[in-house]
Amino acid sequence: MAVQVCCRGNRWALHMLSRSVSHSSVSSKTVSELEEHTHSLSHTLFSRSAIGPFFQEKPLLTNPFTQDSLLRAYLKRHLPVQEVERDLLRFGERIVSEIDVLGRQCELNPPRLQRYDAWGRRVDHIITCDAWTHLKRISAHEGLVAAGYERTYGEYNRVYQMSKMYLFAPSAGLYTCPLAMTDGAAKVIQSSGMLVKEVFERLTSRDEKKFWTSGQWMTERRGGSDVSSGTETVARQQQGRFFKLYGFKWFTSATDADMTLTLARITDAHGHATPGSSGLSLFLAEVWDSDGSSNGVEVQRLKDKLGTRQVPTAELLLDGMKAQLISEEGRGVASIANMLTITRVYNTVCAVAAMRRMCQLCREYSCKRSAFGKLLKDHPLHVQTLSRLEMETRAAFLLTMEVCRLLGREENRSASERDTHLLRLLTPVAKLYTGKQAVCVVSEGLESFGGQGYIEDTGLPSMLRDAQVLSIWEGTTNVLSLDVLRSIAKSSGLVLQAFYADVKERLVLAESCPALRQAVLSLRSSLSDLMSFSQTVTCRPAGCLELAARDLSYSLARIYMGALLVDHATWENATHTDIYTAQRWCDQDLCPVVTRDATGCYDPQTVIMDTELVYDGLKL
Ligand code: MFK
């Protein structure tokens, strides 16, 4: 076939050439001369080959640990343990040589549902690919959940575990999703003090035969955010703490898990249940019975999603699922909040990991891709664009690691009161802000590959699809902004006091560094604006605080990221790049809540105008 194409190409070239020859009246040329000429032209005209000799070089993945100067510097500063460095170096190699391929296979071989067996029996098997199963084994061996509970590095346990997760995530075909829920379930069980020791040991095991993953079935048809009024599942008591559950779960992620935590309303003898949050209790259930049959669960269908296609997400009918009560009655939401803290931290880690991977690929590509006569790396505008992505990634990384450090301190019982307040406030702040950053950074990064960034088999588009979920699951940006308000209200403002004190303290050292003076000035002024705003906001018309919730959360994120960058830049081993990143970060509007407030954004009149703008032309 290729030969035929070639010949046809040659004939066409010959025809064109003889036309051009006759038009230019060089009629003395012999046919053989023409053929020779045609032969030489065939290279230029692609007639000898269908595709031509030039190919773009693809961006190569190299050890993500050695590539990541900020991660290495951070660990050198906070966890300078050779064993950790060796483990991450080895793990980085394993990611390149083994894990990345498995992750890609998961994307290419999405899970499917086998509803019946060959003989017509309902089986509801979710069939995942071998690579997905292999990733479960690797997760167990590498202790990706276990490391969080082993206490090897004391208060830096979570920093170690999450450094590993951060390297793993962009190559792991979303296996981080079941790991997040597994870790969250372990945390809930550990905090509840319930006697399910064997389950806890399975969730935190390094033994692949023993290791279990857990789901988190929270979302029902009435909605995923408003869990309290959306949950219709009921629990009928069988004996003691053992119940049967009846309900419909609308989104269940990584549904191939071994067990799950789920919310339901306990009914009384007349079948009545308490509505609202105080009617919800938390249950633990195994998904399969010991004989391999389903534990009263029917898989209605698998979801067809924009991204996260590697992960089975299912609609489930619970029809008498045997489950064990693991919270106090009516304390289901407060109990599962422990899981939400962990899964939100994972979400944050995965967001910054996606940004880091994109930055690594972009810079690698820029060193081999030429356009307009020079490599992309030699185009200042291109490098400026990449430097902005790098700055976002660095700021997000430092915030993420700080949340992990605080979590580790709390679990190690070495947290001060300030640490505990900061952890409560920064968990939703970090989740909501990095979720948005990830979408922007990954999207902008794709653009730097030109059209190739839009082509499926480069593997790049799936990065954008998978980033998009990060601002949705585990609480949308607005729901998490309201959680920020909840944390402020519940602590009577103490979380904010902890925030102010911590930021101020981080800026003290930097004051003596001339290169950071402007950054410190901007941060101080933004912090002072934020403090004034939060003092006055409670005296404003009802609803004002809620309207400001998202901008307030963004302000907290930007100021805290700025303080962490400045703090990192004052470390004795800091580089001029660290200083430059802090300077650039502080150039932006660090306190959008005050900027927007000055324009009247939260005034009652603006609410009316916003409504008119949105619903313009629609009869309400
Ligand atoms: C890449 C890896 C990422 C991980 C992948 C995992 C995949 C799984 C995908 C999913 O399942 S996505 C679905 C996740 N669902 C959510 O994130 C739910 C979003 N909605 C909320 O977070 C709502 O704000 C919430 C359900 C918590 C509101 O419920 P309520 O009942 O209206 O809350 P309420 O009454 O304010 O609080 C009840 C109790 O919980 C209070 O305790 P007390 O009774 O002791 O006062 C609250 O303080 C406590 N609470 C609520 N949120 C908390 C919390 N405690 C600590 N931290 C929190 N964040």
XYZ file of C-alpha atoms and ligand atoms in Angstrom:
679
model
C 0.000 0.000 0.000
C 2.779 2.392 0.974
C 4.540 1.638 -2.316
C 1.426 2.440 -4.312
C 1.036 5.736 -2.552
C 4.659 6.451 -3.350
C 4.256 5.671 -7.054
C 1.122 7.745 -7.339
C 2.954 10.547 -5.640
C 5.835 10.266 -8.080
C 3.582 10.305 -11.106
C 1.842 13.388 -9.814
C 5.206 15.074 -9.192
C 6.364 14.161 -12.685
C 3.197 15.562 -14.189
C 3.537 18.826 -12.260
C 7.191 19.074 -13.140
C 6.665 18.523 -16.876
C 3.962 21.227 -16.778
C 6.304 23.637 -15.091
C 9.090 22.637 -17.507
C 6.928 23.203 -20.606
C 5.699 26.536 -19.226
C 9.238 27.685 -18.667
C 10.153 26.317 -22.101
C 13.120 24.258 -20.880
C 12.077 21.639 -23.429
C 15.565 20.234 -23.945
C 15.404 18.241 -20.671
C 15.183 14.495 -21.196
C 12.596 12.385 -19.484
C 15.311 10.673 -17.480
C 16.571 14.041 -16.283
C 13.022 14.908 -15.301
C 12.700 11.640 -13.429
C 15.927 12.296 -11.563
C 14.738 15.750 -10.660
C 11.439 14.308 -9.545
C 13.242 11.822 -7.341
C 15.045 14.603 -5.526
C 11.805 16.589 -5.206
C 9.991 13.588 -3.803
C 11.686 14.190 -0.444
C 10.465 17.758 -0.244
C 6.990 16.907 -1.448
C 6.514 13.954 0.916
C 5.855 11.780 -2.117
C 8.201 8.941 -1.089
C 6.801 8.711 2.357
C 3.301 9.262 3.661
C 4.460 11.038 6.766
C 7.786 12.719 6.155
C 10.975 12.463 8.182
C 10.355 15.002 10.973
C 8.723 14.085 14.289
C 8.261 16.150 17.391
C 9.934 14.767 20.477
C 7.477 13.775 23.176
C 7.987 15.110 26.687
C 9.663 12.432 28.762
C 8.813 11.577 32.326
C 11.905 11.315 34.475
C 12.162 10.628 38.199
C 9.623 13.081 39.689
C 11.538 13.213 42.977
C 14.881 14.236 41.503
C 13.046 16.700 39.228
C 11.357 18.447 42.151
C 13.769 20.907 43.727
C 11.118 22.367 46.042
C 10.067 19.003 47.477
C 13.689 18.095 48.097
C 14.416 21.460 49.699
C 11.286 21.221 51.841
C 12.294 17.782 53.125
C 15.860 18.917 53.706
C 14.483 21.674 55.888
C 11.739 19.812 57.742
C 12.462 16.094 57.515
C 16.166 15.635 56.802
C 16.172 11.845 57.102
C 18.316 9.852 54.684
C 15.954 6.899 54.774
C 13.113 9.132 53.556
C 15.219 10.538 50.756
C 16.308 7.068 49.670
C 12.749 5.779 49.723
C 11.413 8.687 47.644
C 14.283 8.399 45.180
C 13.579 4.691 44.718
C 9.833 5.301 44.533
C 10.385 8.009 41.903
C 12.212 5.452 39.757
C 9.400 2.953 40.243
C 6.890 5.571 39.108
C 8.765 6.057 35.842
C 9.506 2.406 35.149
C 6.269 0.767 36.310
C 3.522 2.880 37.833
C 3.073 5.458 35.076
C 2.346 2.718 32.546
C -0.221 1.148 34.858
C -1.947 4.504 35.349
C -2.230 4.961 31.603
C -3.662 1.458 31.213
C -6.359 2.325 33.729
C -7.333 5.318 31.585
C -7.453 3.175 28.444
C -9.320 0.255 30.036
C -12.079 1.791 32.116
C -14.143 -0.347 34.476
C -17.309 -2.013 33.242
C -20.314 -3.570 34.858
C -21.208 -7.202 34.395
C -24.786 -7.358 35.580
C -25.583 -11.041 34.916
C -23.521 -14.199 34.633
C -23.746 -16.469 31.593
C -26.631 -18.385 33.213
C -28.741 -15.348 33.891
C -27.995 -14.873 37.569
C -27.661 -11.271 38.729
C -24.031 -10.820 39.789
C -23.356 -7.052 39.604
C -19.626 -7.429 39.200
C -17.619 -4.305 38.580
C -14.782 -5.465 36.382
C -11.626 -3.402 36.608
C -8.463 -3.871 34.572
C -5.382 -5.734 35.794
C -3.459 -2.497 36.110
C -6.022 -1.217 38.656
C -5.605 -4.391 40.732
C -1.851 -4.105 40.440
C -2.005 -0.537 41.737
C -3.844 -1.832 44.794
C -0.986 -4.266 45.468
C 1.628 -1.549 44.966
C -0.300 0.767 47.293
C -0.217 -1.870 50.010
C 3.505 -2.701 49.585
C 4.537 0.911 49.461
C 2.458 1.593 52.576
C 0.680 4.503 50.932
C -2.043 4.438 53.592
C -0.102 2.532 56.259
C 2.663 5.148 56.392
C 0.174 7.647 57.776
C -0.452 5.440 60.813
C 2.942 3.908 61.552
C 4.315 6.876 63.497
C 7.857 6.267 62.181
C 8.565 9.960 61.723
C 6.491 11.300 64.601
C 4.783 14.546 63.750
C 6.256 14.384 60.227
C 4.535 11.120 59.478
C 1.912 12.733 57.261
C 4.543 14.853 55.503
C 6.380 11.668 54.589
C 3.238 9.800 53.548
C 1.867 12.701 51.512
C 5.226 13.362 49.812
C 4.961 9.828 48.523
C 1.311 10.260 47.560
C 2.205 13.492 45.744
C 4.779 11.658 43.621
C 2.374 8.757 43.048
C -0.809 10.698 42.192
C -0.192 11.943 38.624
C 0.873 8.464 37.484
C -1.557 6.400 39.523
C -4.614 6.272 37.272
C -6.708 7.833 40.056
C -5.925 5.002 42.474
C -5.489 7.879 44.937
C -9.300 8.025 45.066
C -9.799 4.678 46.856
C -6.703 5.378 48.947
C -8.162 8.698 50.111
C -11.358 7.060 51.290
C -9.468 4.137 52.816
C -7.305 6.506 54.818
C -10.404 8.505 55.771
C -12.191 5.371 56.945
C -9.168 4.356 59.035
C -9.194 7.801 60.598
C -12.921 7.594 61.404
C -12.492 4.159 63.003
C -9.463 5.301 64.966
C -11.305 8.401 66.208
C -14.541 6.565 67.013
C -12.893 4.098 69.391
C -15.310 1.446 68.094
C -14.297 -2.193 68.300
C -13.551 -2.837 64.660
C -9.842 -3.450 65.205
C -9.583 -6.038 62.455
C -11.036 -3.628 59.902
C -8.635 -0.885 60.939
C -5.710 -3.274 60.578
C -6.821 -4.220 57.079
C -7.161 -0.596 55.955
C -3.677 0.241 57.208
C -1.947 -2.995 56.182
C 1.140 -3.325 53.981
C 0.189 -6.911 53.194
C -1.538 -7.065 49.804
C -3.588 -10.109 50.817
C -4.880 -8.385 53.913
C -5.210 -4.828 52.558
C -8.743 -3.503 52.126
C -9.965 -0.347 50.483
C -13.018 1.555 51.641
C -15.699 3.601 49.935
C -17.554 6.630 51.272
C -21.161 6.500 50.176
C -22.518 9.908 51.093
C -24.296 11.199 48.041
C -27.960 10.456 47.365
C -30.309 11.566 44.635
C -31.471 14.672 46.467
C -27.945 16.067 46.398
C -24.307 15.721 47.285
C -23.670 18.929 49.205
C -26.756 19.049 51.398
C -26.150 15.663 52.979
C -28.383 16.328 55.979
C -31.622 16.798 54.104
C -30.568 14.732 51.093
C -30.079 11.415 52.869
C -33.114 9.135 52.608
C -31.461 5.796 53.361
C -32.956 4.140 56.428
C -31.442 1.677 58.889
C -33.551 -1.021 60.525
C -32.110 -2.506 63.651
C -31.457 -6.249 63.684
C -29.564 -6.735 66.888
C -27.487 -4.386 69.039
C -25.248 -2.349 66.716
C -26.207 -4.420 63.665
C -28.673 -2.993 61.126
C -29.986 -3.482 57.605
C -29.834 -0.496 55.269
C -32.369 0.417 52.558
C -31.754 3.320 50.201
C -30.305 4.617 46.973
C -26.767 5.984 46.717
C -26.423 8.204 43.674
C -22.644 8.638 43.470
C -20.345 6.060 44.979
C -16.700 6.363 44.004
C -14.264 3.453 43.609
C -17.220 1.144 44.120
C -15.024 -1.950 43.811
C -13.937 -1.304 47.415
C -14.017 -4.072 50.016
C -16.045 -2.051 52.511
C -17.698 1.308 52.911
C -18.776 3.941 55.379
C -22.230 5.339 54.768
C -24.905 7.461 56.414
C -28.458 6.375 57.169
C -31.423 7.260 59.420
C -32.295 4.786 62.117
C -36.026 4.089 62.130
C -38.153 3.427 65.191
C -40.592 0.550 65.614
C -43.135 2.426 63.436
C -40.634 3.039 60.647
C -40.266 6.732 61.491
C -36.897 8.486 61.322
C -35.630 11.856 62.558
C -35.124 14.335 59.690
C -32.102 16.620 59.324
C -28.540 16.265 60.517
C -29.437 14.943 63.980
C -31.196 11.940 62.396
C -28.073 10.695 60.624
C -25.841 7.937 61.938
C -22.706 6.409 60.480
C -22.459 2.756 59.426
C -19.697 0.436 58.322
C -20.540 -2.328 55.868
C -18.619 -4.902 53.915
C -19.590 -4.841 50.245
C -19.359 -8.601 49.737
C -20.466 -11.491 51.913
C -17.930 -14.160 52.857
C -19.275 -16.452 50.054
C -18.536 -13.795 47.440
C -22.147 -12.754 46.932
C -23.241 -9.156 47.238
C -24.204 -7.861 50.672
C -27.633 -6.571 49.665
C -26.203 -4.150 47.087
C -27.461 -3.837 43.522
C -25.342 -1.878 41.082
C -27.817 0.091 38.978
C -25.274 1.450 36.530
C -21.792 2.914 36.218
C -21.572 6.658 35.677
C -20.366 8.048 32.365
C -18.067 10.859 33.479
C -16.079 13.730 31.958
C -12.912 12.434 33.619
C -11.787 10.069 36.396
C -12.793 7.340 33.947
C -10.321 4.983 35.572
C -12.421 4.933 38.747
C -15.676 2.976 38.868
C -18.408 5.332 40.045
C -21.774 3.680 40.493
C -25.398 4.175 41.432
C -26.295 1.652 44.096
C -29.530 0.328 45.480
C -29.108 -0.825 49.072
C -31.664 -3.501 49.653
C -31.061 -4.844 53.138
C -27.320 -4.264 53.281
C -25.982 -5.609 56.578
C -24.115 -2.833 58.390
C -22.680 -1.968 61.758
C -23.345 1.319 63.554
C -20.017 3.013 64.278
C -21.057 6.453 65.516
C -23.316 7.553 68.302
C -26.890 7.670 67.056
C -27.527 11.004 65.322
C -23.814 11.911 65.172
C -23.212 10.618 61.662
C -22.194 13.922 60.009
C -19.824 14.911 62.813
C -18.259 11.402 62.671
C -17.799 11.319 58.924
C -16.279 14.817 59.094
C -13.046 13.050 60.142
C -13.094 11.269 56.821
C -13.844 14.517 54.996
C -10.764 16.116 56.548
C -8.565 13.317 55.216
C -10.124 13.107 51.758
C -9.899 16.901 51.437
C -6.212 16.734 52.287
C -5.769 14.052 49.611
C -7.664 16.203 47.151
C -5.247 19.038 47.891
C -2.216 16.776 47.505
C -3.546 15.459 44.193
C -4.237 18.995 42.955
C -0.703 20.183 43.612
C 0.669 16.910 42.224
C -1.218 17.476 38.954
C 0.188 21.001 38.737
C 3.704 19.783 39.425
C 3.487 17.059 36.793
C 2.224 19.536 34.212
C 5.048 21.979 35.003
C 7.602 19.188 34.683
C 6.265 18.061 31.311
C 6.014 21.636 30.004
C 9.572 22.524 30.871
C 10.882 19.235 29.495
C 9.059 19.838 26.234
C 10.262 23.427 26.027
C 13.846 22.170 25.917
C 13.260 20.066 22.796
C 10.483 21.748 20.834
C 11.549 24.383 18.335
C 9.328 27.077 16.830
C 10.158 30.251 14.939
C 13.773 29.159 14.682
C 14.541 28.462 18.335
C 13.610 26.244 21.209
C 10.551 27.195 23.239
C 12.792 27.676 26.257
C 14.465 30.548 24.393
C 11.195 32.429 23.881
C 10.876 34.801 26.861
C 7.078 35.026 26.560
C 6.778 31.247 26.747
C 9.081 31.072 29.754
C 7.147 33.864 31.448
C 3.966 31.815 31.063
C 5.633 28.720 32.509
C 7.108 30.725 35.379
C 3.603 31.781 36.397
C 2.511 28.148 36.483
C 5.583 27.303 38.517
C 4.792 30.072 40.998
C 1.214 28.820 41.489
C 2.530 25.292 41.965
C 5.136 26.314 44.526
C 2.642 28.322 46.564
C 0.170 25.437 46.471
C 2.865 22.959 47.449
C 3.910 24.885 50.545
C 0.307 25.301 51.696
C -0.368 21.609 51.124
C 2.677 20.494 53.049
C 1.831 22.828 55.899
C -1.631 21.271 56.186
C -0.009 17.794 56.185
C 2.462 18.905 58.857
C -0.373 20.237 61.031
C -2.343 17.020 60.555
C 0.701 14.998 61.583
C 1.179 17.155 64.671
C -2.445 16.715 65.665
C -2.275 12.943 65.238
C 1.022 12.800 67.089
C -0.590 14.753 69.934
C 2.056 17.442 69.637
C -0.261 20.101 68.177
C -0.619 23.393 70.028
C -4.035 25.005 70.269
C -2.987 27.297 67.420
C -2.031 24.302 65.248
C -5.437 22.704 65.808
C -7.265 25.896 64.859
C -5.073 26.372 61.810
C -5.642 22.807 60.647
C -9.403 23.256 60.894
C -9.345 26.530 58.941
C -6.702 25.666 56.353
C -8.083 22.251 55.345
C -11.081 23.675 53.432
C -9.079 26.745 52.337
C -6.348 24.579 50.803
C -8.816 22.196 49.175
C -10.915 24.885 47.544
C -8.015 27.058 46.381
C -5.759 24.332 44.995
C -8.723 22.679 43.247
C -9.197 25.852 41.207
C -5.469 26.380 40.680
C -5.092 22.850 39.342
C -7.677 23.394 36.606
C -6.019 26.676 35.543
C -2.449 25.385 35.668
C -3.234 22.142 33.854
C -5.297 23.947 31.218
C -2.612 26.571 30.605
C 0.018 23.827 30.562
C -1.845 21.937 27.823
C -1.744 25.070 25.712
C 2.043 25.067 25.822
C 2.011 21.832 23.785
C -0.001 23.514 21.044
C -2.344 21.155 19.205
C -0.623 18.147 20.741
C -2.080 19.131 24.102
C -5.510 18.431 22.619
C -4.681 14.991 21.265
C -5.888 12.031 23.279
C -3.068 9.564 22.790
C -0.479 11.990 24.133
C -2.116 11.314 27.496
C -2.303 15.074 28.106
C -6.084 15.720 27.765
C -6.904 13.240 30.523
C -4.891 15.420 32.896
C -7.331 18.272 32.302
C -10.380 16.035 32.628
C -9.096 14.597 35.868
C -8.187 18.021 37.261
C -11.731 19.283 36.748
C -13.134 17.001 39.439
C -10.823 18.415 42.095
C -12.985 21.465 42.633
C -16.155 19.371 42.727
C -15.813 16.205 44.764
C -15.202 16.387 48.481
C -17.187 19.636 48.510
C -17.480 22.303 45.816
C -15.746 25.666 46.128
C -18.833 27.317 47.570
C -19.625 24.482 49.999
C -16.060 24.607 51.273
C -16.207 28.390 51.543
C -19.224 27.880 53.796
C -17.185 25.321 55.742
C -14.589 28.075 56.281
C -17.381 30.206 57.782
C -18.506 27.189 59.853
C -15.001 26.813 61.278
C -14.907 30.518 62.172
C -18.355 30.459 63.794
C -17.810 27.198 65.662
C -14.524 28.433 67.162
C -15.965 31.900 67.902
C -13.327 33.392 65.639
C -10.360 31.610 67.251
C -9.337 30.015 63.942
C -8.890 33.523 62.531
C -6.892 34.664 65.556
C -4.593 31.652 65.042
C -4.260 32.589 61.377
C -3.325 36.225 62.106
C -0.793 35.256 64.772
C 0.830 32.649 62.572
C 1.160 34.912 59.534
C 2.614 37.740 61.626
C 5.159 35.402 63.169
C 6.295 34.097 59.796
C 6.944 37.629 58.549
C 9.204 38.743 61.419
C 12.372 37.070 60.126
C 11.827 38.327 56.603
C 11.775 41.965 57.680
C 15.550 42.056 57.823
C 15.866 40.768 54.243
C 15.854 43.776 51.856
C 14.806 41.661 48.865
C 11.658 40.608 50.698
C 10.719 43.991 52.135
C 8.069 44.791 49.526
C 6.540 41.325 49.809
C 6.357 41.648 53.600
C 4.800 45.113 53.301
C 2.121 43.787 50.941
C 1.369 40.859 53.214
C 1.173 43.022 56.331
C -1.119 45.493 54.659
C -3.375 42.729 53.279
C -3.513 41.042 56.672
C -4.461 44.279 58.335
C -7.191 44.868 55.706
C -8.491 41.358 56.287
C -8.602 41.874 60.048
C -10.545 45.135 59.672
C -12.945 43.493 57.246
C -13.666 40.542 59.522
C -14.293 42.873 62.445
C -16.851 44.934 60.567
C -18.558 42.224 58.579
C -20.592 40.879 61.488
C -22.284 44.304 61.838
C -23.449 44.306 58.197
C -26.833 43.225 56.864
C -27.641 39.520 57.149
C -26.248 37.502 54.270
C -23.226 39.745 53.730
C -20.816 37.249 55.266
C -22.148 34.417 53.144
C -21.745 36.533 50.005
C -18.158 37.236 50.982
C -17.359 33.592 51.835
C -15.576 32.662 48.600
C -13.548 35.865 48.367
C -12.695 35.574 52.048
C -11.419 32.027 51.502
C -9.334 33.143 48.524
C -7.873 35.960 50.635
C -6.941 33.531 53.399
C -5.317 31.236 50.840
C -3.319 33.947 49.080
C -2.111 35.602 52.267
C -1.124 32.301 53.842
C 0.616 31.074 50.710
C 2.481 34.410 50.591
C 3.549 34.014 54.217
C 4.780 30.472 53.565
C 6.724 31.542 50.468
C 8.340 34.374 52.418
C 9.098 32.001 55.276
C 10.671 29.508 52.879
C 12.679 32.309 51.257
C 14.229 33.244 54.608
C 15.486 29.732 55.277
C 19.285 29.640 55.406
C 19.492 27.417 52.318
C 16.965 29.399 50.307
C 17.884 30.297 46.741
C 17.319 33.518 44.803
C 14.525 31.609 43.050
C 12.740 31.181 46.379
C 13.013 34.920 46.995
C 11.824 35.740 43.498
C 8.787 33.438 43.862
C 7.761 35.172 47.096
C 8.181 38.601 45.475
C 6.092 37.677 42.450
C 3.359 36.008 44.497
C 2.927 39.153 46.587
C 2.517 41.321 43.461
C -1.055 40.149 43.058
C -4.208 41.186 44.922
C -3.689 39.219 48.127
C -6.970 40.216 49.703
C -9.735 40.120 47.071
C -12.428 40.201 49.741
C -11.461 43.754 50.671
C -10.999 44.838 47.055
C -14.456 43.525 46.172
C -16.012 44.932 49.313
C -14.774 48.388 48.272
C -16.761 48.050 45.049
C -19.944 47.212 46.960
C -19.988 43.570 45.934
C -21.638 42.378 49.127
C -24.285 45.131 49.390
C -27.983 44.142 49.258
C -28.425 46.305 46.127
C -25.694 44.296 44.363
C -27.537 41.059 45.151
C -30.552 42.437 43.280
C -28.387 43.511 40.347
C -26.591 40.128 40.276
C -29.953 38.406 40.097
C -31.116 40.666 37.270
C -27.877 40.055 35.381
C -28.016 36.269 35.697
C -31.716 35.912 34.907
C -31.884 38.654 32.295
C -34.524 37.595 29.769
C -35.850 34.739 31.900
C -39.260 34.991 33.523
C -38.883 34.138 37.223
C -8.066 12.584 44.802
C -8.599 12.109 46.036
C -9.838 12.787 46.455
C -10.761 11.952 47.243
C -11.702 11.179 46.398
C -12.878 10.704 47.154
C -13.990 10.360 46.238
C -15.304 10.421 46.903
C -16.206 11.314 46.172
C -17.290 11.780 47.093
O -17.818 11.077 47.889
S -17.705 13.375 46.911
C -18.919 13.636 48.189
C -18.299 14.239 49.348
N -19.346 14.958 50.070
C -19.074 16.089 50.678
O -17.961 16.572 50.685
C -20.217 16.722 51.375
C -20.247 18.202 51.108
N -21.108 18.847 52.099
C -20.600 19.313 53.247
O -19.421 19.230 53.538
C -21.592 19.969 54.143
O -21.016 21.126 54.632
C -22.000 19.060 55.324
C -22.507 17.736 54.829
C -20.859 18.786 56.300
C -23.114 19.837 56.020
O -23.845 19.010 56.884
P -24.720 19.648 58.038
O -25.334 18.520 58.812
O -25.600 20.717 57.513
O -23.583 20.317 58.926
P -23.661 20.949 60.367
O -24.998 20.747 61.015
O -23.150 22.337 60.247
O -22.571 20.083 61.119
C -22.853 18.841 61.705
C -21.643 18.509 62.581
O -20.534 18.169 61.757
C -21.181 19.681 63.436
O -20.639 19.152 64.635
P -21.346 19.417 66.060
O -22.669 18.751 65.953
O -20.426 18.801 67.051
O -21.479 20.894 66.194
C -20.085 20.278 62.615
O -19.162 21.012 63.368
C -19.435 19.012 62.062
N -18.723 19.316 60.829
C -19.252 19.635 59.639
N -18.269 19.825 58.749
C -17.113 19.631 59.401
C -17.402 19.299 60.730
N -16.444 19.026 61.613
C -15.166 19.094 61.206
N -14.823 19.412 59.950
C -15.758 19.690 59.032
N -15.382 19.995 57.803
